[in-house]
CSV table of C-alpha atoms in Angstrom, one decimal:
chain,number,residue,atom,x,y,z
A,1,MET,CA,100.0,83.3,110.7
A,2,SER,CA,97.5,86.1,110.1
A,3,VAL,CA,97.7,87.4,106.9
A,4,PHE,CA,98.2,91.8,106.8
A,5,ARG,CA,96.8,94.3,103.8
A,6,TRP,CA,97.6,97.5,103.2
A,7,PRO,CA,96.2,98.9,100.2
A,8,VAL,CA,98.0,101.7,98.8
A,9,ARG,CA,97.1,104.2,96.1
A,10,VAL,CA,99.8,105.2,93.8
A,11,TYR,CA,99.8,108.9,93.1
A,12,TRP,CA,101.4,110.3,89.8
A,13,GLU,CA,104.2,111.9,91.9
A,14,ASP,CA,105.3,108.1,92.7
A,15,THR,CA,106.0,107.8,89.0
A,16,ASP,CA,108.3,107.9,86.3
A,17,GLY,CA,107.7,109.5,83.0
A,18,GLY,CA,106.4,106.6,81.8
A,19,ALA,CA,104.0,106.0,84.4
A,20,ILE,CA,105.7,103.2,86.0
A,21,VAL,CA,106.1,103.3,89.8
A,22,TYR,CA,110.0,104.4,90.3
A,23,TYR,CA,111.6,101.7,92.1
A,24,ALA,CA,113.0,103.5,94.6
A,25,ASN,CA,109.2,104.2,96.2
A,26,TYR,CA,108.9,101.0,96.6
A,27,LEU,CA,111.0,101.5,100.0
A,28,ARG,CA,108.4,104.1,101.1
A,29,PHE,CA,105.6,101.9,100.5
A,30,LEU,CA,107.3,98.9,102.7
A,31,GLU,CA,108.2,101.7,105.1
A,32,ARG,CA,104.8,102.8,105.9
A,33,ALA,CA,103.0,99.5,105.6
A,34,ARG,CA,105.6,98.1,108.2
A,35,THR,CA,104.9,101.5,110.9
A,36,GLU,CA,101.0,100.1,110.1
A,37,TRP,CA,101.7,96.2,110.5
A,38,LEU,CA,103.2,97.1,114.3
């Protein structure tokens, strides 16, 4: 099985007030990576 890597930059708009990535945004990252993988 080949390895797929898709580096992503986390922007301020993806974080909450504590500068931690808001959990719902992980779904966006996963969907973008899946689209690139296809």
